[in-house]
């Protein structure tokens, strides 16, 4: 089966392409390189010993996108391409709405025109806002606190209406918790441009001595050590979740929602201490004020994904920390 992967050179997209190729899917990548680099294609090929088709284009560009559908005739789509920085989305909301919504609308149009019935969408736990209880289940109320999160929620709604209007379309919404880690080969990982917003990329810059110390945003939350608690999930586990989702699209039309997390909450200090222990390296840090918009704790109930997709996370935070650091060391060689 041929799968079109938008944003296939990004952090989660590239790991998913590897898993798809290893499971003998044909992969067509569309990416505009806005937050990725072209050498990722060679890394994917080196890991899998297989080839991919690549098109450098913006999914919002309908004319160019249609040429890809005409030529490649994909049977399924996994849609990762999106802007994803929370802070930037507050400063540039129109850019976020334009990019994230229009790209998805164009893909829906192409699905209708080229009879593509299988679609997997990259959503986020951010659609749960600040939940009243934990762990988070898929039927919890949806609420967002920033434009990035609102784009994800709006797209979920658009896809719901789209599915209702079509007979045979199957859409799987995957709500990711906090993806970290890297491919065990050390060839793929997360390497954001500029100063990172997210915790693990920041820790890596400190490990690399590019940044002096980590700033921990608050130690006065109602958690075991006062720092924020999150459900970190290894990116390879997350990538595998997309293959399980694709299997589901082959079985049943409709729209289905799944949390992809481990179900375990770890604090910022847990992650820092584990990183230090497994990699034998010190991460200097200081405690700062809380970051606006952060919640104290957030972790998933992923039972539904296990029951309906047969998926569950296998890797723990030790592997996440080891693989992330291994990627850093390999990228220096
Ligand atoms: C954020 C986004 C989420 C997105 C995810 C991508 C929100 C509110 N957050 O999640 O939508 O999918 O990134 O991975 O929508 N921390 C520090 N110092 C730092 C960075 C982070 O102490 O330099 C702390 C944070 O306060 C938090 C934890 O580390 O407690 C994780 O933060 P981060 O990696 O940014 O992820 P989230 O905010 O959970």
mmCIF file of C-alpha atoms and ligand atoms in Angstrom:
data_model
loop_
_atom_site.group_PDB
_atom_site.id
_atom_site.type_symbol
_atom_site.label_atom_id
_atom_site.label_comp_id
_atom_site.label_asym_id
_atom_site.label_seq_id
_atom_site.Cartn_x
_atom_site.Cartn_y
_atom_site.Cartn_z
ATOM 1 C CA UNK A 1 0.000 0.000 0.000
ATOM 2 C CA UNK A 2 1.221 3.483 -0.895
ATOM 3 C CA UNK A 3 1.060 6.071 1.910
ATOM 4 C CA UNK A 4 1.472 9.821 1.507
ATOM 5 C CA UNK A 5 3.221 11.243 4.583
ATOM 6 C CA UNK A 6 3.032 15.027 4.932
ATOM 7 C CA UNK A 7 5.759 16.456 7.143
ATOM 8 C CA UNK A 8 7.566 13.150 6.672
ATOM 9 C CA UNK A 9 10.992 14.645 7.358
ATOM 10 C CA UNK A 10 10.004 16.047 10.762
ATOM 11 C CA UNK A 11 10.600 14.461 14.152
ATOM 12 C CA UNK A 12 7.586 12.162 14.365
ATOM 13 C CA UNK A 13 7.094 11.949 10.590
ATOM 14 C CA UNK A 14 10.586 10.597 9.906
ATOM 15 C CA UNK A 15 10.302 7.901 12.583
ATOM 16 C CA UNK A 16 6.918 6.908 11.168
ATOM 17 C CA UNK A 17 8.366 6.654 7.643
ATOM 18 C CA UNK A 18 10.981 4.212 8.979
ATOM 19 C CA UNK A 19 8.319 2.025 10.572
ATOM 20 C CA UNK A 20 6.179 2.146 7.408
ATOM 21 C CA UNK A 21 9.094 1.112 5.186
ATOM 22 C CA UNK A 22 10.067 -1.674 7.567
ATOM 23 C CA UNK A 23 6.490 -2.944 7.335
ATOM 24 C CA UNK A 24 6.770 -2.875 3.507
ATOM 25 C CA UNK A 25 4.566 0.133 2.825
ATOM 26 C CA UNK A 26 5.492 2.372 -0.112
ATOM 27 C CA UNK A 27 6.180 5.872 1.196
ATOM 28 C CA UNK A 28 5.714 9.231 -0.532
ATOM 29 C CA UNK A 29 6.950 12.169 1.533
ATOM 30 C CA UNK A 30 5.756 15.736 1.110
ATOM 31 C CA UNK A 31 7.623 18.314 3.205
ATOM 32 C CA UNK A 32 8.440 22.003 2.739
ATOM 33 C CA UNK A 33 11.571 21.805 4.956
ATOM 34 C CA UNK A 34 10.267 24.632 7.160
ATOM 35 C CA UNK A 35 11.363 22.755 10.300
ATOM 36 C CA UNK A 36 13.359 19.857 8.854
ATOM 37 C CA UNK A 37 16.361 19.165 6.649
ATOM 38 C CA UNK A 38 16.783 17.256 3.419
ATOM 39 C CA UNK A 39 19.476 14.918 4.814
ATOM 40 C CA UNK A 40 16.762 13.123 6.810
ATOM 41 C CA UNK A 41 15.879 11.288 3.574
ATOM 42 C CA UNK A 42 19.340 9.700 3.496
ATOM 43 C CA UNK A 43 19.017 8.750 7.154
ATOM 44 C CA UNK A 44 15.678 7.051 6.514
ATOM 45 C CA UNK A 45 17.222 5.183 3.577
ATOM 46 C CA UNK A 46 20.298 4.212 5.622
ATOM 47 C CA UNK A 47 18.172 2.737 8.420
ATOM 48 C CA UNK A 48 15.736 0.850 6.201
ATOM 49 C CA UNK A 49 17.763 0.140 3.070
ATOM 50 C CA UNK A 50 14.683 1.222 1.130
ATOM 51 C CA UNK A 51 13.797 4.206 -1.017
ATOM 52 C CA UNK A 52 11.103 6.847 -0.684
ATOM 53 C CA UNK A 53 9.650 9.375 -3.127
ATOM 54 C CA UNK A 54 10.104 12.946 -1.966
ATOM 55 C CA UNK A 55 8.408 16.183 -3.007
ATOM 56 C CA UNK A 56 9.550 19.493 -1.559
ATOM 57 C CA UNK A 57 6.322 21.430 -1.403
ATOM 58 C CA UNK A 58 3.860 23.173 0.835
ATOM 59 C CA UNK A 59 0.681 21.159 1.408
ATOM 60 C CA UNK A 60 -1.265 24.436 1.156
ATOM 61 C CA UNK A 61 -0.164 24.736 -2.495
ATOM 62 C CA UNK A 62 -3.099 22.999 -4.131
ATOM 63 C CA UNK A 63 -1.692 23.024 -7.666
ATOM 64 C CA UNK A 64 1.561 21.324 -6.676
ATOM 65 C CA UNK A 65 -0.174 19.005 -4.227
ATOM 66 C CA UNK A 66 -2.559 17.814 -6.931
ATOM 67 C CA UNK A 67 0.369 16.903 -9.171
ATOM 68 C CA UNK A 68 1.595 14.555 -6.419
ATOM 69 C CA UNK A 69 -1.831 12.900 -6.133
ATOM 70 C CA UNK A 70 -2.048 12.550 -9.922
ATOM 71 C CA UNK A 71 1.356 10.968 -10.196
ATOM 72 C CA UNK A 72 1.507 8.859 -7.037
ATOM 73 C CA UNK A 73 -2.125 7.872 -6.422
ATOM 74 C CA UNK A 74 -1.659 7.218 -2.678
ATOM 75 C CA UNK A 75 -4.181 4.981 -0.936
ATOM 76 C CA UNK A 76 -3.710 6.492 2.526
ATOM 77 C CA UNK A 77 -2.489 9.742 4.090
ATOM 78 C CA UNK A 78 -0.725 10.400 7.375
ATOM 79 C CA UNK A 79 -0.814 14.140 7.999
ATOM 80 C CA UNK A 80 1.960 15.548 10.209
ATOM 81 C CA UNK A 81 2.816 18.790 8.408
ATOM 82 C CA UNK A 82 1.932 21.672 10.731
ATOM 83 C CA UNK A 83 3.322 24.525 12.754
ATOM 84 C CA UNK A 84 3.618 23.413 16.372
ATOM 85 C CA UNK A 85 5.212 26.028 18.648
ATOM 86 C CA UNK A 86 2.751 27.113 21.317
ATOM 87 C CA UNK A 87 4.398 30.494 22.081
ATOM 88 C CA UNK A 88 4.786 31.422 18.418
ATOM 89 C CA UNK A 89 1.127 30.573 17.815
ATOM 90 C CA UNK A 90 0.120 33.191 20.397
ATOM 91 C CA UNK A 91 2.200 35.816 18.562
ATOM 92 C CA UNK A 92 1.205 34.741 15.041
ATOM 93 C CA UNK A 93 -2.255 33.181 15.280
ATOM 94 C CA UNK A 94 -3.258 33.899 11.674
ATOM 95 C CA UNK A 95 -0.158 32.184 10.359
ATOM 96 C CA UNK A 96 -1.035 29.109 12.440
ATOM 97 C CA UNK A 97 -4.700 29.040 11.418
ATOM 98 C CA UNK A 98 -3.805 29.597 7.786
ATOM 99 C CA UNK A 99 -1.107 26.943 7.598
ATOM 100 C CA UNK A 100 -2.586 24.205 9.769
ATOM 101 C CA UNK A 101 -6.183 24.502 8.591
ATOM 102 C CA UNK A 102 -5.649 25.148 4.892
ATOM 103 C CA UNK A 103 -3.195 22.273 4.505
ATOM 104 C CA UNK A 104 -5.772 19.891 5.978
ATOM 105 C CA UNK A 105 -8.599 21.298 3.826
ATOM 106 C CA UNK A 106 -6.511 20.814 0.689
ATOM 107 C CA UNK A 107 -5.830 17.210 1.662
ATOM 108 C CA UNK A 108 -9.558 16.597 2.209
ATOM 109 C CA UNK A 109 -10.273 18.005 -1.258
ATOM 110 C CA UNK A 110 -7.664 15.706 -2.782
ATOM 111 C CA UNK A 111 -9.111 12.732 -0.905
ATOM 112 C CA UNK A 112 -12.492 13.379 -2.502
ATOM 113 C CA UNK A 113 -11.085 13.944 -5.963
ATOM 114 C CA UNK A 114 -8.679 10.986 -5.941
ATOM 115 C CA UNK A 115 -10.812 8.632 -3.841
ATOM 116 C CA UNK A 116 -8.453 8.283 -0.915
ATOM 117 C CA UNK A 117 -10.413 6.812 1.987
ATOM 118 C CA UNK A 118 -7.799 6.390 4.725
ATOM 119 C CA UNK A 119 -6.483 9.309 6.793
ATOM 120 C CA UNK A 120 -4.482 9.450 10.030
ATOM 121 C CA UNK A 121 -4.222 12.817 11.749
ATOM 122 C CA UNK A 122 -1.548 14.027 14.112
ATOM 123 C CA UNK A 123 -3.427 15.674 16.987
ATOM 124 C CA UNK A 124 -2.282 16.460 20.506
ATOM 125 C CA UNK A 125 -3.207 16.101 24.159
ATOM 126 C CA UNK A 126 -3.319 19.899 24.070
ATOM 127 C CA UNK A 127 -7.003 19.516 22.997
ATOM 128 C CA UNK A 128 -7.858 18.530 26.597
ATOM 129 C CA UNK A 129 -6.687 21.895 27.980
ATOM 130 C CA UNK A 130 -6.471 21.665 31.743
ATOM 131 C CA UNK A 131 -8.396 18.482 32.603
ATOM 132 C CA UNK A 132 -10.353 18.239 35.861
ATOM 133 C CA UNK A 133 -9.221 14.660 36.566
ATOM 134 C CA UNK A 134 -6.459 12.276 35.528
ATOM 135 C CA UNK A 135 -5.680 10.069 33.658
ATOM 136 C CA UNK A 136 -7.145 11.638 30.539
ATOM 137 C CA UNK A 137 -9.639 9.611 28.503
ATOM 138 C CA UNK A 138 -10.723 10.304 24.948
ATOM 139 C CA UNK A 139 -14.243 11.371 25.970
ATOM 140 C CA UNK A 140 -13.038 14.157 28.290
ATOM 141 C CA UNK A 141 -14.258 17.697 27.479
ATOM 142 C CA UNK A 142 -12.195 19.469 24.840
ATOM 143 C CA UNK A 143 -10.783 22.899 25.502
ATOM 144 C CA UNK A 144 -7.740 24.782 24.278
ATOM 145 C CA UNK A 145 -5.535 27.472 25.752
ATOM 146 C CA UNK A 146 -3.560 28.690 22.727
ATOM 147 C CA UNK A 147 -3.978 29.087 18.936
ATOM 148 C CA UNK A 148 -1.798 26.054 18.165
ATOM 149 C CA UNK A 149 -4.094 23.871 20.268
ATOM 150 C CA UNK A 150 -7.148 25.474 18.694
ATOM 151 C CA UNK A 151 -5.904 24.569 15.203
ATOM 152 C CA UNK A 152 -5.719 20.921 16.309
ATOM 153 C CA UNK A 153 -9.214 21.027 17.779
ATOM 154 C CA UNK A 154 -10.668 22.821 14.753
ATOM 155 C CA UNK A 155 -9.131 20.265 12.424
ATOM 156 C CA UNK A 156 -10.620 17.443 14.501
ATOM 157 C CA UNK A 157 -14.028 19.076 14.020
ATOM 158 C CA UNK A 158 -13.506 19.625 10.296
ATOM 159 C CA UNK A 159 -12.559 15.970 9.901
ATOM 160 C CA UNK A 160 -15.657 14.889 11.820
ATOM 161 C CA UNK A 161 -17.914 16.834 9.432
ATOM 162 C CA UNK A 162 -15.952 15.509 6.469
ATOM 163 C CA UNK A 163 -16.423 11.905 7.596
ATOM 164 C CA UNK A 164 -20.161 12.494 8.174
ATOM 165 C CA UNK A 165 -20.540 13.723 4.608
ATOM 166 C CA UNK A 166 -18.800 10.715 3.014
ATOM 167 C CA UNK A 167 -19.755 7.053 3.096
ATOM 168 C CA UNK A 168 -16.508 5.177 3.044
ATOM 169 C CA UNK A 169 -13.881 7.404 4.676
ATOM 170 C CA UNK A 170 -11.958 6.274 7.731
ATOM 171 C CA UNK A 171 -10.171 8.896 9.830
ATOM 172 C CA UNK A 172 -8.080 8.164 12.893
ATOM 173 C CA UNK A 173 -7.257 11.044 15.232
ATOM 174 C CA UNK A 174 -4.158 10.352 17.322
ATOM 175 C CA UNK A 175 -3.753 12.587 20.363
ATOM 176 C CA UNK A 176 -0.104 12.480 21.314
ATOM 177 C CA UNK A 177 1.185 13.142 24.792
ATOM 178 C CA UNK A 178 4.864 14.260 25.052
ATOM 179 C CA UNK A 179 6.995 12.583 22.371
ATOM 180 C CA UNK A 180 10.726 12.472 23.119
ATOM 181 C CA UNK A 181 13.618 10.078 22.496
ATOM 182 C CA UNK A 182 15.148 9.250 19.140
ATOM 183 C CA UNK A 183 15.753 6.352 16.783
ATOM 184 C CA UNK A 184 18.111 3.797 18.418
ATOM 185 C CA UNK A 185 20.412 4.051 15.354
ATOM 186 C CA UNK A 186 21.223 7.604 16.467
ATOM 187 C CA UNK A 187 20.424 8.815 12.930
ATOM 188 C CA UNK A 188 17.012 10.399 13.552
ATOM 189 C CA UNK A 189 15.901 12.634 16.393
ATOM 190 C CA UNK A 190 14.602 16.055 17.280
ATOM 191 C CA UNK A 191 16.790 18.952 16.364
ATOM 192 C CA UNK A 192 14.748 22.153 16.482
ATOM 193 C CA UNK A 193 16.093 25.359 14.970
ATOM 194 C CA UNK A 194 16.866 28.105 17.536
ATOM 195 C CA UNK A 195 16.323 27.952 21.302
ATOM 196 C CA UNK A 196 14.044 24.993 22.072
ATOM 197 C CA UNK A 197 10.658 25.448 23.736
ATOM 198 C CA UNK A 198 10.262 21.841 24.821
ATOM 199 C CA UNK A 199 11.991 20.125 27.698
ATOM 200 C CA UNK A 200 14.051 17.325 26.103
ATOM 201 C CA UNK A 201 15.469 19.420 23.242
ATOM 202 C CA UNK A 202 16.466 22.003 25.871
ATOM 203 C CA UNK A 203 18.144 19.350 28.043
ATOM 204 C CA UNK A 204 20.100 18.206 24.976
ATOM 205 C CA UNK A 205 21.385 21.737 24.327
ATOM 206 C CA UNK A 206 22.536 21.905 27.953
ATOM 207 C CA UNK A 207 24.167 18.453 27.665
ATOM 208 C CA UNK A 208 25.943 19.774 24.577
ATOM 209 C CA UNK A 209 27.037 22.902 26.496
ATOM 210 C CA UNK A 210 25.356 25.098 23.892
ATOM 211 C CA UNK A 211 23.145 26.424 26.678
ATOM 212 C CA UNK A 212 24.475 26.911 30.188
ATOM 213 C CA UNK A 213 21.619 25.520 32.252
ATOM 214 C CA UNK A 214 18.064 24.303 32.136
ATOM 215 C CA UNK A 215 15.359 26.606 33.477
ATOM 216 C CA UNK A 216 12.752 24.573 35.309
ATOM 217 C CA UNK A 217 9.434 26.354 35.053
ATOM 218 C CA UNK A 218 8.077 26.197 38.608
ATOM 219 C CA UNK A 219 8.647 23.891 41.589
ATOM 220 C CA UNK A 220 5.470 24.813 43.429
ATOM 221 C CA UNK A 221 2.939 22.721 41.532
ATOM 222 C CA UNK A 222 0.809 20.239 43.392
ATOM 223 C CA UNK A 223 2.958 17.291 42.279
ATOM 224 C CA UNK A 224 5.326 14.937 44.124
ATOM 225 C CA UNK A 225 8.354 17.257 43.821
ATOM 226 C CA UNK A 226 6.600 20.472 42.766
ATOM 227 C CA UNK A 227 7.687 20.339 39.102
ATOM 228 C CA UNK A 228 5.308 19.683 36.200
ATOM 229 C CA UNK A 229 4.307 16.092 35.447
ATOM 230 C CA UNK A 230 3.909 14.822 31.868
ATOM 231 C CA UNK A 231 3.376 11.580 29.993
ATOM 232 C CA UNK A 232 6.597 11.245 27.968
ATOM 233 C CA UNK A 233 6.398 8.739 25.143
ATOM 234 C CA UNK A 234 9.247 7.335 23.052
ATOM 235 C CA UNK A 235 8.947 8.563 19.468
ATOM 236 C CA UNK A 236 9.471 5.011 18.129
ATOM 237 C CA UNK A 237 6.478 3.774 20.141
ATOM 238 C CA UNK A 238 4.501 6.731 18.850
ATOM 239 C CA UNK A 239 5.514 6.000 15.250
ATOM 240 C CA UNK A 240 4.332 2.401 15.651
ATOM 241 C CA UNK A 241 0.959 3.724 16.788
ATOM 242 C CA UNK A 242 0.476 5.168 13.293
ATOM 243 C CA UNK A 243 0.841 1.736 11.711
ATOM 244 C CA UNK A 244 -1.797 0.346 14.062
ATOM 245 C CA UNK A 245 -4.015 3.295 13.119
ATOM 246 C CA UNK A 246 -3.531 2.535 9.403
ATOM 247 C CA UNK A 247 -4.629 -1.052 10.022
ATOM 248 C CA UNK A 248 -7.792 0.276 11.638
ATOM 249 C CA UNK A 249 -8.571 2.472 8.599
ATOM 250 C CA UNK A 250 -8.538 -0.684 6.455
ATOM 251 C CA UNK A 251 -11.280 -2.253 8.569
ATOM 252 C CA UNK A 252 -13.921 0.350 9.254
ATOM 253 C CA UNK A 253 -15.214 3.690 7.966
ATOM 254 C CA UNK A 254 -15.896 6.455 10.498
ATOM 255 C CA UNK A 255 -13.852 8.690 12.779
ATOM 256 C CA UNK A 256 -11.991 7.312 15.794
ATOM 257 C CA UNK A 257 -9.980 9.040 18.525
ATOM 258 C CA UNK A 258 -7.048 7.593 20.483
ATOM 259 C CA UNK A 259 -4.670 8.831 23.148
ATOM 260 C CA UNK A 260 -1.087 7.768 22.546
ATOM 261 C CA UNK A 261 0.813 7.929 25.819
ATOM 262 C CA UNK A 262 2.376 5.525 28.298
ATOM 263 C CA UNK A 263 -0.070 6.243 31.114
ATOM 264 C CA UNK A 264 2.850 7.155 33.415
ATOM 265 C CA UNK A 265 3.496 10.669 34.649
ATOM 266 C CA UNK A 266 7.064 11.846 35.269
ATOM 267 C CA UNK A 267 8.110 15.190 36.685
ATOM 268 C CA UNK A 268 10.670 17.543 35.150
ATOM 269 C CA UNK A 269 13.104 16.529 37.898
ATOM 270 C CA UNK A 270 12.450 12.801 37.237
ATOM 271 C CA UNK A 271 13.409 13.344 33.624
ATOM 272 C CA UNK A 272 16.502 15.403 34.453
ATOM 273 C CA UNK A 273 17.731 12.897 37.066
ATOM 274 C CA UNK A 274 17.101 9.919 34.773
ATOM 275 C CA UNK A 275 18.930 11.669 31.923
ATOM 276 C CA UNK A 276 21.901 12.336 34.206
ATOM 277 C CA UNK A 277 21.994 8.772 35.551
ATOM 278 C CA UNK A 278 21.685 6.822 32.292
ATOM 279 C CA UNK A 279 24.061 9.067 30.358
ATOM 280 C CA UNK A 280 26.577 9.826 33.117
ATOM 281 C CA UNK A 281 26.357 13.565 32.549
ATOM 282 C CA UNK A 282 25.366 16.523 34.724
ATOM 283 C CA UNK A 283 22.519 18.841 33.692
ATOM 284 C CA UNK A 284 22.844 22.117 35.616
ATOM 285 C CA UNK A 285 19.487 23.740 36.263
ATOM 286 C CA UNK A 286 17.813 26.599 38.083
ATOM 287 C CA UNK A 287 14.245 26.966 39.220
ATOM 288 C CA UNK A 288 12.317 29.768 37.499
ATOM 289 C CA UNK A 289 8.741 31.021 37.572
ATOM 290 C CA UNK A 290 5.940 28.928 36.153
ATOM 291 C CA UNK A 291 5.488 29.210 32.388
ATOM 292 C CA UNK A 292 2.098 30.759 31.562
ATOM 293 C CA UNK A 293 -0.359 28.200 30.186
ATOM 294 C CA UNK A 294 1.355 25.142 31.734
ATOM 295 C CA UNK A 295 -0.730 22.653 33.702
ATOM 296 C CA UNK A 296 0.554 20.832 36.812
ATOM 297 C CA UNK A 297 0.003 17.293 35.552
ATOM 298 C CA UNK A 298 -1.044 15.607 32.356
ATOM 299 C CA UNK A 299 -1.029 11.897 31.548
ATOM 300 C CA UNK A 300 -3.029 9.546 29.400
ATOM 301 C CA UNK A 301 -5.326 6.644 29.778
ATOM 302 C CA UNK A 302 -4.350 4.750 26.608
ATOM 303 C CA UNK A 303 -6.538 1.705 27.259
ATOM 304 C CA UNK A 304 -8.701 2.468 24.231
ATOM 305 C CA UNK A 305 -5.701 2.372 21.876
ATOM 306 C CA UNK A 306 -4.727 -0.993 23.368
ATOM 307 C CA UNK A 307 -8.224 -2.461 23.116
ATOM 308 C CA UNK A 308 -9.084 -1.183 19.640
ATOM 309 C CA UNK A 309 -5.724 -0.800 17.905
ATOM 310 C CA UNK A 310 -3.693 -3.400 19.793
ATOM 311 C CA UNK A 311 -1.104 -0.697 20.526
ATOM 312 C CA UNK A 312 0.733 0.060 23.697
ATOM 313 C CA UNK A 313 3.968 1.862 24.524
ATOM 314 C CA UNK A 314 6.856 -0.522 25.220
ATOM 315 C CA UNK A 315 9.756 1.828 26.024
ATOM 316 C CA UNK A 316 10.367 3.694 29.277
ATOM 317 C CA UNK A 317 12.002 7.022 30.146
ATOM 318 C CA UNK A 318 15.436 5.415 30.485
ATOM 319 C CA UNK A 319 15.394 4.427 26.802
ATOM 320 C CA UNK A 320 13.964 7.846 25.900
ATOM 321 C CA UNK A 321 16.853 9.597 27.686
ATOM 322 C CA UNK A 322 19.518 7.220 26.340
ATOM 323 C CA UNK A 323 18.331 7.390 22.748
ATOM 324 C CA UNK A 324 17.962 11.184 22.803
ATOM 325 C CA UNK A 325 21.560 11.583 24.027
ATOM 326 C CA UNK A 326 22.849 8.972 21.581
ATOM 327 C CA UNK A 327 21.282 10.993 18.761
ATOM 328 C CA UNK A 328 23.039 14.122 20.013
ATOM 329 C CA UNK A 329 26.421 12.345 20.106
ATOM 330 C CA UNK A 330 25.922 10.799 16.662
ATOM 331 C CA UNK A 331 24.913 14.136 15.139
ATOM 332 C CA UNK A 332 28.288 15.565 16.296
ATOM 333 C CA UNK A 333 30.343 12.907 14.516
HETATM 334 C C1 LIG B 1 3.925 21.283 24.739
HETATM 335 C C2 LIG B 1 2.632 21.782 24.176
HETATM 336 C C3 LIG B 1 1.928 20.623 23.519
HETATM 337 C C4 LIG B 1 2.820 19.998 22.494
HETATM 338 C C5 LIG B 1 4.106 19.539 23.135
HETATM 339 C C6 LIG B 1 5.081 19.006 22.119
HETATM 340 C C7 LIG B 1 0.773 23.024 25.368
HETATM 341 C C8 LIG B 1 0.406 23.749 26.599
HETATM 342 N N1 LIG B 1 1.952 22.429 25.295
HETATM 343 O O1 LIG B 1 3.617 20.391 25.813
HETATM 344 O O2 LIG B 1 0.755 21.060 22.925
HETATM 345 O O3 LIG B 1 2.185 18.915 21.878
HETATM 346 O O4 LIG B 1 4.704 20.655 23.771
HETATM 347 O O5 LIG B 1 5.961 18.130 22.722
HETATM 348 O O6 LIG B 1 -0.004 23.015 24.490
HETATM 349 N N2 LIG B 1 9.772 22.710 31.024
HETATM 350 C C9 LIG B 1 10.762 23.305 31.797
HETATM 351 N N3 LIG B 1 11.769 23.965 31.156
HETATM 352 C C10 LIG B 1 11.857 24.070 29.800
HETATM 353 C C11 LIG B 1 10.829 23.460 29.008
HETATM 354 C C12 LIG B 1 9.808 22.802 29.665
HETATM 355 O O7 LIG B 1 10.732 23.241 33.022
HETATM 356 O O8 LIG B 1 12.795 24.702 29.289
HETATM 357 C C13 LIG B 1 8.696 21.951 31.700
HETATM 358 C C14 LIG B 1 7.301 22.471 31.434
HETATM 359 O O9 LIG B 1 6.938 23.441 32.377
HETATM 360 C C15 LIG B 1 6.481 21.175 31.549
HETATM 361 C C16 LIG B 1 7.423 20.100 31.041
HETATM 362 O O10 LIG B 1 8.734 20.648 31.170
HETATM 363 O O11 LIG B 1 6.172 20.898 32.893
HETATM 364 C C17 LIG B 1 7.194 19.707 29.594
HETATM 365 O O12 LIG B 1 7.192 20.881 28.792
HETATM 366 P P1 LIG B 1 7.250 20.805 27.185
HETATM 367 O O13 LIG B 1 8.295 19.846 26.758
HETATM 368 O O14 LIG B 1 7.324 22.193 26.666
HETATM 369 O O15 LIG B 1 5.849 20.136 26.801
HETATM 370 P P2 LIG B 1 4.344 20.583 27.191
HETATM 371 O O16 LIG B 1 4.266 21.987 27.611
HETATM 372 O O17 LIG B 1 3.796 19.527 28.092
#
